[in-house]
Tab-separated table of C-alpha atoms in Angstrom:
chain	number	residue	atom	x	y	z
A	375	MET	CA	223.010	141.778	89.519
A	376	GLN	CA	223.657	144.129	92.458
A	377	GLN	CA	227.119	145.519	93.249
A	378	GLU	CA	228.876	144.197	96.347
A	379	GLY	CA	226.998	145.336	99.526
A	380	CYS	CA	224.188	146.820	97.442
A	381	ALA	CA	221.307	144.679	98.632
A	382	ILE	CA	217.858	145.622	97.286
A	383	ASN	CA	214.707	146.381	99.170
A	384	ILE	CA	212.363	143.649	98.051
A	385	LYS	CA	208.825	144.947	97.424
A	386	ARG	CA	207.336	142.131	95.264
A	387	VAL	CA	207.623	138.435	95.972
A	388	ALA	CA	206.317	135.534	93.864
A	389	CYS	CA	206.159	131.876	94.970
A	390	ILE	CA	205.864	128.928	92.647
A	391	GLY	CA	203.968	126.283	94.469
A	392	ALA	CA	200.927	126.649	96.789
A	393	GLY	CA	201.455	123.494	98.794
A	394	TYR	CA	202.540	122.559	102.296
A	395	VAL	CA	205.733	124.669	102.065
A	396	GLY	CA	204.746	127.678	99.883
A	397	GLY	CA	201.325	128.155	101.521
A	398	PRO	CA	202.290	128.672	105.149
A	399	ALA	CA	205.636	130.332	104.438
A	400	MET	CA	204.257	132.990	102.168
A	401	ALA	CA	201.280	133.683	104.517
A	402	ILE	CA	203.787	134.420	107.356
A	403	LEU	CA	205.970	136.589	105.031
A	404	ALA	CA	202.911	138.634	103.994
A	405	TYR	CA	201.720	138.948	107.604
A	406	LYS	CA	205.071	140.081	108.881
A	407	CYS	CA	205.957	142.324	105.892
A	408	PRO	CA	202.751	144.257	105.190
A	409	ASP	CA	204.514	146.571	102.656
A	410	VAL	CA	205.695	143.576	100.536
A	411	THR	CA	203.235	142.232	97.885
A	412	VAL	CA	203.284	138.371	97.937
A	413	THR	CA	201.701	136.334	95.187
A	414	VAL	CA	201.523	132.510	95.465
A	415	LEU	CA	201.342	130.725	92.095
A	416	ASP	CA	200.117	127.332	91.195
A	417	ILE	CA	199.272	125.416	87.971
A	418	SER	CA	196.143	123.943	89.645
A	419	ASP	CA	193.223	126.247	89.298
A	420	ALA	CA	191.262	124.248	91.922
A	421	ARG	CA	194.050	124.645	94.438
A	422	VAL	CA	194.208	128.406	93.791
A	423	GLN	CA	190.486	128.681	94.195
A	424	ALA	CA	190.716	126.747	97.459
A	425	TRP	CA	193.348	129.279	98.790
A	426	ASN	CA	190.945	132.065	97.808
A	427	SER	CA	188.030	130.431	99.641
A	428	ASP	CA	187.096	129.847	103.283
A	429	GLN	CA	188.131	126.182	102.954
A	430	LEU	CA	191.955	126.198	102.540
A	431	PRO	CA	193.449	123.190	100.694
A	432	ILE	CA	195.658	122.282	103.669
A	433	TYR	CA	195.160	122.354	107.435
A	434	GLU	CA	197.600	123.993	109.811
A	435	PRO	CA	196.679	125.488	113.159
A	436	GLY	CA	196.382	129.237	112.870
A	437	LEU	CA	196.886	129.350	109.094
A	438	THR	CA	193.339	130.259	108.154
A	439	ASP	CA	193.340	133.389	110.363
A	440	LEU	CA	196.601	134.535	108.906
A	441	VAL	CA	195.512	134.001	105.373
A	442	LYS	CA	192.183	135.821	105.874
A	443	ALA	CA	194.010	138.766	107.533
A	444	CYS	CA	196.291	139.314	104.511
A	445	ARG	CA	194.429	137.907	101.525
A	446	GLY	CA	193.427	140.606	99.084
A	447	VAL	CA	195.640	143.204	100.939
A	448	ASN	CA	199.236	142.059	100.222
A	449	LEU	CA	198.685	138.336	99.749
A	450	PHE	CA	197.318	136.914	96.575
A	451	TYR	CA	196.836	133.554	94.871
A	452	SER	CA	196.981	133.130	91.113
A	453	THR	CA	197.593	130.881	88.118
A	454	ASP	CA	198.978	133.808	86.088
A	455	ALA	CA	202.610	132.924	86.472
A	456	LYS	CA	203.976	134.964	83.647
A	457	LYS	CA	202.646	138.241	84.913
A	458	HIS	CA	203.612	137.838	88.566
A	459	LEU	CA	207.013	136.341	87.898
A	460	ALA	CA	207.903	139.245	85.633
A	461	GLU	CA	206.918	141.770	88.352
A	462	ALA	CA	208.660	140.048	91.202
A	463	ASP	CA	211.979	141.124	92.770
A	464	LEU	CA	212.259	137.733	94.589
A	465	ILE	CA	210.927	134.370	93.400
A	466	PHE	CA	210.578	131.435	95.847
A	467	VAL	CA	210.536	127.966	94.301
A	468	CYS	CA	208.480	125.575	96.394
A	469	VAL	CA	207.973	122.511	94.119
A	470	ASN	CA	208.390	118.877	94.902
A	471	THR	CA	211.402	116.644	94.219
A	472	PRO	CA	209.938	113.134	94.395
A	473	THR	CA	212.250	110.106	94.489
A	474	LYS	CA	212.867	108.522	91.086
A	475	LEU	CA	210.840	105.482	90.349
A	476	GLN	CA	213.062	104.061	87.705
A	477	GLY	CA	216.361	104.520	85.913
A	478	VAL	CA	219.632	105.608	87.429
A	479	GLY	CA	219.351	106.140	91.124
A	480	ALA	CA	215.754	104.614	91.332
A	481	GLY	CA	214.551	104.500	94.924
A	482	LYS	CA	217.156	107.071	96.187
A	483	ALA	CA	217.813	109.893	93.804
A	484	ALA	CA	215.473	112.863	93.557
A	485	THR	CA	213.656	113.775	90.384
A	486	PHE	CA	214.359	117.319	89.162
A	487	GLY	CA	211.575	117.525	86.543
A	488	PHE	CA	209.417	120.003	88.507
A	489	TRP	CA	212.461	122.176	89.343
A	490	GLU	CA	213.680	122.290	85.699
A	491	ALA	CA	210.120	123.186	84.636
A	492	ALA	CA	210.019	125.971	87.244
A	493	ALA	CA	213.396	127.344	85.990
A	494	ARG	CA	212.212	127.313	82.347
A	495	LEU	CA	208.980	129.013	83.400
A	496	ILE	CA	210.962	131.715	85.181
A	497	ALA	CA	213.310	132.195	82.264
A	498	ALA	CA	210.429	132.457	79.768
A	499	SER	CA	208.492	134.890	82.006
A	500	CYS	CA	211.273	137.301	82.979
A	501	GLN	CA	212.999	138.231	79.673
A	502	GLY	CA	214.005	141.809	79.850
A	503	CYS	CA	212.420	142.313	83.304
A	504	GLY	CA	215.663	143.152	85.203
A	505	PRO	CA	217.591	141.238	87.771
A	506	LYS	CA	215.797	138.589	89.861
A	507	ILE	CA	216.608	136.701	93.013
A	508	ILE	CA	215.551	132.990	92.836
A	509	ALA	CA	215.311	131.242	96.320
A	510	GLU	CA	215.039	127.512	96.748
A	511	LYS	CA	212.561	127.073	99.491
A	512	SER	CA	211.334	123.474	99.589
A	513	PRO	CA	213.813	120.745	100.430
A	514	VAL	CA	216.208	119.919	97.556
A	515	PRO	CA	219.303	117.709	97.067
A	516	VAL	CA	222.747	119.359	97.122
A	517	LYS	CA	223.649	121.400	94.055
A	518	THR	CA	220.102	121.897	92.902
A	519	ALA	CA	220.847	125.578	92.735
A	520	GLN	CA	223.704	124.853	90.316
A	521	ALA	CA	221.350	122.831	88.016
A	522	MET	CA	218.750	125.661	88.138
A	523	SER	CA	221.450	128.292	87.445
A	524	ARG	CA	222.573	126.389	84.289
A	525	VAL	CA	219.045	126.348	82.929
A	526	LEU	CA	218.668	129.999	83.665
A	527	SER	CA	222.195	131.077	82.506
A	528	GLY	CA	221.291	130.661	78.831
A	529	CYS	CA	218.600	133.247	79.214
A	530	GLN	CA	220.571	136.020	80.954
A	531	ASP	CA	220.951	139.119	78.918
A	532	GLY	CA	223.184	141.542	80.804
A	533	GLU	CA	221.389	143.734	83.323
A	534	LYS	CA	218.086	143.242	81.570
A	535	THR	CA	217.768	139.647	82.490
A	536	ARG	CA	219.978	138.477	85.333
A	537	PHE	CA	219.277	135.660	87.815
A	538	GLU	CA	220.896	135.039	91.164
A	539	VAL	CA	219.987	131.614	92.677
A	540	ILE	CA	220.197	131.290	96.473
A	541	SER	CA	219.193	128.618	98.963
A	542	ASN	CA	216.646	129.229	101.734
A	543	PRO	CA	215.568	125.771	102.963
A	544	GLU	CA	212.408	125.554	105.046
A	545	PHE	CA	212.560	123.879	108.419
A	546	MET	CA	208.834	124.054	109.275
A	547	SER	CA	207.177	120.894	110.524
A	548	ALA	CA	203.651	119.928	109.539
A	549	GLY	CA	201.205	120.547	112.345
A	550	SER	CA	203.280	123.454	113.733
A	551	ALA	CA	204.212	125.233	110.522
A	552	VAL	CA	202.804	128.612	111.522
A	553	GLU	CA	204.551	128.654	114.902
A	554	ASP	CA	207.791	127.321	113.203
A	555	CYS	CA	207.714	130.163	110.726
A	556	LEU	CA	206.882	132.818	113.325
A	557	LYS	CA	209.601	131.638	115.739
A	558	PRO	CA	212.155	129.623	113.812
A	559	ASP	CA	215.173	128.053	115.515
A	560	ARG	CA	217.163	129.410	112.578
A	561	VAL	CA	216.814	130.669	109.004
A	562	LEU	CA	219.470	129.528	106.593
A	563	ILE	CA	220.317	131.625	103.486
A	564	GLY	CA	223.052	130.275	101.198
A	565	GLY	CA	224.591	132.029	98.241
A	566	ARG	CA	227.603	132.252	96.007
A	567	ASP	CA	230.697	133.958	97.497
A	568	THR	CA	230.485	136.752	94.897
A	569	PRO	CA	229.355	140.347	95.180
A	570	GLU	CA	226.062	139.396	93.490
A	571	GLY	CA	225.586	136.305	95.681
A	572	ARG	CA	226.306	138.125	98.895
A	573	ALA	CA	223.969	141.031	97.902
A	574	ALA	CA	221.106	138.514	97.153
A	575	VAL	CA	221.635	136.827	100.499
A	576	GLU	CA	221.531	140.120	102.330
A	577	SER	CA	218.394	141.226	100.482
A	578	LEU	CA	216.526	138.176	101.675
A	579	ALA	CA	218.040	138.375	105.155
A	580	ARG	CA	216.593	141.902	105.537
A	581	LEU	CA	213.082	140.535	105.166
A	582	TYR	CA	213.525	137.864	107.832
A	583	ARG	CA	215.143	140.240	110.341
A	584	ARG	CA	211.829	142.019	110.551
A	585	TRP	CA	210.631	139.341	112.837
A	586	VAL	CA	213.465	136.863	113.412
A	587	PRO	CA	216.364	137.750	115.780
A	588	PRO	CA	219.377	138.636	113.726
A	589	ASP	CA	221.570	135.933	115.367
A	590	ARG	CA	219.093	133.307	114.033
A	591	VAL	CA	219.404	134.425	110.419
A	592	LEU	CA	222.436	132.536	109.212
A	593	SER	CA	224.256	133.292	106.065
A	594	MET	CA	226.485	130.649	104.450
A	595	GLY	CA	227.648	128.947	101.259
A	596	LEU	CA	225.129	127.763	98.747
A	597	TRP	CA	226.054	124.013	99.103
A	598	SER	CA	226.349	124.271	102.869
A	599	SER	CA	222.749	125.508	103.037
A	600	GLU	CA	221.351	122.768	100.808
A	601	LEU	CA	223.276	120.008	102.625
A	602	ALA	CA	222.296	121.332	106.056
A	603	LYS	CA	218.645	120.507	105.305
A	604	LEU	CA	219.326	116.949	104.150
A	605	ALA	CA	221.658	116.304	107.116
A	606	ALA	CA	219.167	117.668	109.627
A	607	ASN	CA	216.414	115.380	108.414
A	608	ALA	CA	218.788	112.352	108.279
A	609	PHE	CA	219.798	113.038	111.850
A	610	LEU	CA	216.097	113.176	112.937
A	611	ALA	CA	215.222	109.997	111.048
A	612	GLN	CA	218.155	108.286	112.679
A	613	ARG	CA	217.099	109.477	116.128
A	614	ILE	CA	213.480	108.160	115.641
A	615	SER	CA	214.646	104.803	114.352
A	616	SER	CA	217.050	104.469	117.321
A	617	ILE	CA	214.348	104.938	119.884
A	618	ASN	CA	212.012	102.684	118.087
A	619	ALA	CA	214.625	99.959	118.086
A	620	ILE	CA	214.990	100.478	121.854
A	621	SER	CA	211.199	100.277	122.152
A	622	ALA	CA	211.228	96.659	120.840
A	623	LEU	CA	213.982	95.766	123.371
A	624	CYS	CA	211.859	97.364	126.158
A	625	GLU	CA	208.882	95.101	125.314
A	626	GLU	CA	210.958	92.013	125.456
A	627	THR	CA	212.644	92.920	128.778
A	628	GLY	CA	209.732	94.531	130.582
A	629	ALA	CA	211.257	98.094	130.490
A	630	ASP	CA	209.255	101.136	129.693
A	631	VAL	CA	210.377	103.074	126.669
A	632	GLN	CA	208.970	106.371	127.950
A	633	GLN	CA	211.044	106.033	131.130
A	634	VAL	CA	214.131	105.069	129.099
A	635	SER	CA	213.682	108.021	126.628
A	636	HIS	CA	213.143	110.421	129.507
A	637	ALA	CA	216.328	109.270	131.094
A	638	ILE	CA	218.178	109.572	127.781
A	639	GLY	CA	216.697	113.079	127.091
A	640	THR	CA	217.860	114.562	130.415
A	641	ASP	CA	221.432	114.237	129.109
A	642	SER	CA	222.233	117.748	127.878
A	643	ARG	CA	224.320	116.254	125.089
A	644	ILE	CA	221.262	114.498	123.671
A	645	GLY	CA	218.127	116.459	124.681
A	646	PRO	CA	214.510	115.214	124.804
A	647	ARG	CA	213.078	115.949	121.424
A	648	PHE	CA	212.331	113.242	118.802
A	649	LEU	CA	212.711	110.500	121.495
A	650	SER	CA	209.084	109.400	121.422
A	651	ALA	CA	208.699	105.828	120.226
A	652	GLY	CA	205.914	105.161	117.708
A	653	CYS	CA	204.874	102.896	114.821
A	654	GLY	CA	207.160	104.553	112.345
A	655	PHE	CA	207.973	108.053	111.078
A	656	GLY	CA	206.290	109.481	107.988
A	657	GLY	CA	205.914	112.685	106.086
A	658	PRO	CA	207.380	114.055	102.901
A	659	ALA	CA	210.983	114.531	104.028
A	660	LEU	CA	212.724	112.238	106.460
A	661	GLN	CA	212.853	109.020	104.549
A	662	LYS	CA	213.298	110.721	101.227
A	663	HIS	CA	216.224	112.770	102.451
A	664	VAL	CA	218.038	109.767	104.042
A	665	LEU	CA	217.854	108.067	100.669
A	666	ASN	CA	218.902	111.171	98.847
A	667	LEU	CA	221.906	111.475	101.135
A	668	VAL	CA	222.907	107.874	100.443
A	669	TYR	CA	222.673	108.417	96.728
A	670	ILE	CA	224.647	111.583	96.832
A	671	CYS	CA	227.454	109.879	98.888
A	672	GLU	CA	227.487	106.931	96.390
A	673	SER	CA	227.551	109.329	93.364
A	674	LEU	CA	230.603	111.062	94.873
A	675	GLY	CA	232.502	107.887	95.594
A	676	LEU	CA	232.063	108.086	99.304
A	677	ALA	CA	231.069	104.502	99.767
A	678	GLN	CA	231.758	104.397	103.609
A	679	ALA	CA	229.666	107.499	104.123
A	680	ALA	CA	226.834	105.993	102.108
A	681	ALA	CA	227.143	102.682	104.003
A	682	TYR	CA	226.872	104.463	107.301
A	683	TRP	CA	223.394	105.771	106.423
A	684	GLN	CA	222.343	102.805	104.409
A	685	GLN	CA	223.476	99.864	106.581
A	686	ALA	CA	225.355	99.429	109.786
A	687	SER	CA	228.134	97.127	108.489
A	688	ARG	CA	229.055	96.212	104.973
A	689	ALA	CA	231.292	93.456	106.218
A	690	GLY	CA	228.456	91.945	108.247
A	691	GLY	CA	226.054	91.735	105.326
A	692	GLN	CA	222.668	93.493	105.478
A	693	GLY	CA	222.744	95.237	108.774
A	694	PRO	CA	220.013	97.415	110.270
A	695	ARG	CA	219.313	100.641	108.317
A	696	VAL	CA	217.542	103.840	109.331
A	697	VAL	CA	214.844	103.348	106.761
A	698	ASP	CA	214.684	99.587	107.137
A	699	MET	CA	214.213	100.005	110.870
A	700	ASN	CA	211.259	102.296	110.113
A	701	ASP	CA	209.706	99.625	107.850
A	702	TRP	CA	210.419	96.872	110.412
A	703	ILE	CA	208.730	98.772	113.243
A	704	LYS	CA	205.532	99.109	111.208
A	705	ALA	CA	205.604	95.469	110.152
A	706	ARG	CA	206.280	94.495	113.884
A	707	PHE	CA	203.196	96.501	114.896
A	708	VAL	CA	201.041	94.658	112.392
A	709	ARG	CA	202.314	91.285	113.543
A	710	ARG	CA	201.609	92.247	117.169
A	711	VAL	CA	197.982	93.011	116.242
A	712	ILE	CA	197.623	89.659	114.447
A	713	THR	CA	199.222	87.540	117.127
A	714	SER	CA	197.410	89.238	119.906
A	715	MET	CA	194.034	88.544	118.286
A	716	PHE	CA	194.553	84.792	118.276
A	717	ASN	CA	196.707	84.756	115.168
A	718	THR	CA	193.830	85.600	112.826
A	719	ILE	CA	192.208	88.837	111.860
A	720	ARG	CA	190.423	87.620	108.757
A	721	GLY	CA	186.914	89.131	108.676
A	722	LYS	CA	187.456	91.028	111.858
A	723	ARG	CA	186.608	94.751	112.039
A	724	ILE	CA	189.641	96.884	113.187
A	725	ALA	CA	189.209	100.580	113.809
A	726	VAL	CA	192.117	102.790	112.740
A	727	LEU	CA	192.208	106.158	114.594
A	728	GLY	CA	194.455	108.585	112.807
A	729	PHE	CA	195.573	108.636	109.138
A	730	SER	CA	197.740	111.706	108.759
A	731	TYR	CA	201.455	111.063	109.449
A	732	LYS	CA	201.204	113.329	112.579
A	733	ALA	CA	198.595	115.411	114.439
A	734	HIS	CA	197.452	118.791	113.386
A	735	THR	CA	197.938	118.314	109.696
A	736	THR	CA	196.229	116.855	106.729
A	737	ASP	CA	199.516	115.604	105.184
A	738	THR	CA	199.344	111.893	104.476
A	739	ARG	CA	202.521	111.593	102.430
A	740	ASP	CA	204.353	108.442	103.504
A	741	THR	CA	202.200	108.212	106.616
A	742	ALA	CA	202.796	105.022	108.688
A	743	SER	CA	199.027	104.456	108.612
A	744	ILE	CA	199.203	103.437	104.939
A	745	ASP	CA	201.629	100.603	105.556
A	746	VAL	CA	199.883	99.412	108.789
A	747	CYS	CA	196.519	99.451	107.025
A	748	ARG	CA	197.879	97.584	104.063
A	749	GLY	CA	199.470	94.981	106.379
A	750	LEU	CA	196.157	94.488	108.186
A	751	LEU	CA	194.227	94.226	104.939
A	752	LEU	CA	196.655	91.603	103.560
A	753	ASP	CA	195.671	89.403	106.477
A	754	GLY	CA	192.006	89.855	105.752
A	755	ALA	CA	190.916	92.508	108.192
A	756	ALA	CA	188.015	94.851	107.510
A	757	LEU	CA	189.091	98.397	108.448
A	758	SER	CA	187.131	101.413	109.614
A	759	VAL	CA	189.323	104.560	109.444
A	760	TYR	CA	188.766	107.868	111.264
A	761	ASP	CA	190.909	110.982	111.079
A	762	PRO	CA	189.739	114.384	112.375
A	763	LYS	CA	191.020	116.331	109.387
A	764	VAL	CA	191.899	113.973	106.474
A	765	THR	CA	189.012	113.658	103.971
A	766	PRO	CA	187.578	110.352	103.009
A	767	GLU	CA	188.525	110.996	99.398
A	768	GLN	CA	192.133	111.412	100.419
A	769	ILE	CA	192.154	108.235	102.518
A	770	HIS	CA	190.629	106.236	99.705
A	771	LEU	CA	193.150	107.717	97.209
A	772	ASP	CA	196.122	106.879	99.470
A	773	MET	CA	194.941	103.341	99.938
A	774	CYS	CA	194.320	102.732	96.293
A	775	LEU	CA	197.245	104.394	94.589
A	776	PRO	CA	200.648	102.645	94.797
A	777	LYS	CA	202.755	104.610	97.180
A	778	GLY	CA	205.517	104.870	94.661
A	779	SER	CA	203.260	107.173	92.580
A	780	LEU	CA	203.595	109.753	95.356
A	781	GLU	CA	206.826	109.710	97.353
A	782	GLN	CA	207.919	106.218	98.097
A	783	PRO	CA	208.975	103.666	95.434
A	784	ARG	CA	210.641	101.162	97.744
A	785	ARG	CA	207.647	99.185	98.922
A	786	GLN	CA	205.886	96.399	97.073
A	787	HIS	CA	202.465	97.667	96.132
A	788	THR	CA	199.267	95.696	96.775
A	789	ALA	CA	195.893	96.396	95.241
A	790	VAL	CA	193.403	97.324	97.941
A	791	SER	CA	189.713	96.782	97.733
A	792	LEU	CA	187.754	99.657	98.990
A	793	ALA	CA	185.064	97.180	100.042
A	794	THR	CA	187.225	96.373	103.011
A	795	VAL	CA	188.070	100.074	103.909
A	796	ASP	CA	185.352	102.137	105.496
A	797	VAL	CA	185.907	105.736	106.417
A	798	ALA	CA	184.020	106.752	109.530
A	799	ARG	CA	182.670	110.137	110.477
A	800	SER	CA	183.668	109.796	114.146
A	801	ALA	CA	185.891	107.794	116.342
A	802	MET	CA	182.852	106.170	117.943
A	803	GLU	CA	181.435	105.143	114.535
A	804	ALA	CA	184.777	103.617	113.640
A	805	CYS	CA	185.006	101.609	116.852
A	806	ARG	CA	181.347	100.294	116.929
A	807	GLY	CA	181.487	96.532	116.465
A	808	ALA	CA	185.299	96.444	116.162
A	809	HIS	CA	187.405	93.677	117.569
A	810	GLY	CA	190.386	95.989	117.973
A	811	VAL	CA	191.403	99.662	117.858
A	812	CYS	CA	194.724	100.836	116.410
A	813	VAL	CA	195.807	104.388	117.322
A	814	LEU	CA	198.233	105.526	114.576
A	815	THR	CA	198.243	109.342	114.913
A	816	ASP	CA	198.709	111.377	118.054
A	817	TRP	CA	195.619	113.568	117.718
A	818	PRO	CA	194.856	115.079	121.139
A	819	GLU	CA	191.139	114.387	120.830
A	820	PHE	CA	191.895	110.627	121.034
A	821	ARG	CA	192.908	111.125	124.689
A	822	ARG	CA	189.418	112.565	125.413
A	823	LEU	CA	187.299	109.798	123.873
A	824	ASP	CA	184.610	108.131	125.913
A	825	PHE	CA	186.348	104.764	126.241
A	826	HIS	CA	183.562	103.377	128.521
A	827	ALA	CA	181.052	103.774	125.687
A	828	ILE	CA	183.567	102.471	123.112
A	829	PHE	CA	184.244	99.384	125.215
A	830	LYS	CA	180.527	98.648	125.360
A	831	ALA	CA	180.198	99.022	121.634
A	832	MET	CA	183.100	96.730	120.824
A	833	MET	CA	183.332	92.920	120.401
A	834	LYS	CA	184.964	91.143	123.377
A	835	PRO	CA	187.722	90.795	124.235
A	836	ALA	CA	188.214	94.408	123.133
A	837	PHE	CA	191.775	95.173	122.091
A	838	ILE	CA	193.556	98.571	121.885
A	839	PHE	CA	196.905	98.889	120.067
A	840	ASP	CA	198.389	102.268	120.959
A	841	GLY	CA	201.026	102.962	118.315
A	842	ARG	CA	201.792	106.503	119.638
A	843	ASN	CA	201.565	106.045	123.436
A	844	VAL	CA	198.998	108.807	123.755
A	845	LEU	CA	196.356	106.986	125.885
A	846	ASP	CA	195.994	106.299	129.613
A	847	HIS	CA	196.777	102.551	129.582
A	848	ALA	CA	196.042	101.851	133.239
A	849	ARG	CA	192.621	103.484	132.892
A	850	LEU	CA	191.852	101.483	129.805
A	851	ARG	CA	192.764	98.190	131.525
A	852	GLU	CA	190.463	99.154	134.436
A	853	ILE	CA	187.619	99.638	131.913
A	854	GLY	CA	188.301	96.103	130.515
A	855	PHE	CA	190.448	96.573	127.460
A	856	VAL	CA	193.406	94.397	126.529
A	857	VAL	CA	196.068	96.984	125.802
A	858	TYR	CA	199.212	96.883	123.757
A	859	ALA	CA	201.388	99.994	124.136
A	860	LEU	CA	204.516	100.186	121.960
A	861	GLY	CA	207.601	99.792	123.984
A	862	LYS	CA	205.745	99.127	127.309
A	863	PRO	CA	205.626	95.939	129.341
A	864	LEU	CA	203.251	93.554	127.702
A	865	ASP	CA	199.683	93.107	128.991
A	866	PRO	CA	199.443	89.696	130.781
A	867	PHE	CA	196.751	88.657	128.279
A	868	LEU	CA	199.267	89.060	125.460
């Protein structure tokens, strides 16, 4: 491609995938680089139409304003992949790598079908169109770039068709994606240690340096960049499962998990982030990447490294695992609801506040709410679900489809009757006539609810199960609620 040190000035960018990664990332790139034309591609005509409308297909604070400011100027959305890939200097690939459902590595290994399809689309669209930089953007297992390069290599034709694959993993978090892209902790760009690889890395780095401080734009080897993303998410998952394990101990001893986590977080070696106990982590990455990491270690013969992430002690049998702890904390929350309500919830109405896996997003992939709701339904509860942003159609879809059909094949799947799942238009509607309320997402509006009115509208005794510790528990008890707060001293009633 380029000679050593001869990075190019990128003027046209294409992105395959208009989802939770490609959508926000490309909007920021267009906003910060007004002289660069950015085109986001997707095979779904409905999704592209949504990006071109006033109702974007995903919700992120601040995203709509950014898109409207750039759309039609230097930001475009299209299904015409062949045209825009051929014209692009740089192509981002932002497609999913779901966990395999069957075959070798089922339940741990990633599926590369979408990535291979993207590589073949690029190869078919870019014949004779000059050199291209291909950047992995969405999270991928280690050596995905190598697999993509092998697919593309058969199509390279000298200088007329040359591809250089680099890694640029995205570290944005749902609910704060815009802010994360505008002010990232770091930007990783990995490439081959060749003149062409270094030039491709530098070409992309020049774009980021327009708004990211140079010391936060980190260049490294291709495999290091890919592994860094998996390792970061595995560390975060481990941290969340650790504090959730401590929360169970706090309940049994009368300690307060928020006080304990605050004390832990003041240690400069540890820090305060990701130390909030809750009813399980969710989202598209954490659990999947822990399992990917285990599979990669196993595949490379690193049994002890795999065992570290998969279970605490091989010699001691089935020890606690990062992922298993996450499952256990959700199941424990369901058991607490059942035992608190006199060991039966059959026929009882339970309001569920929050369905997305975290606040400020419509992303429901692997949300803890699905498992908690399924657990309550298995014991005969009638649910009324309310989420400020997730649509009723998405909630019904998530409750009906086996989770394995989306991201997570590990759970046993149970058919759910929509007759027992009502989607409410407001929190008050969800709580009216309910025996209990489960808070499963930390939406700020839940703190501001009129709990006096909610208490009057509920059956008595009125229970609140705060799975995110976002409410004022003392005030709720003054109103008359029986309150369960995860990781807090138990209410005397319980």
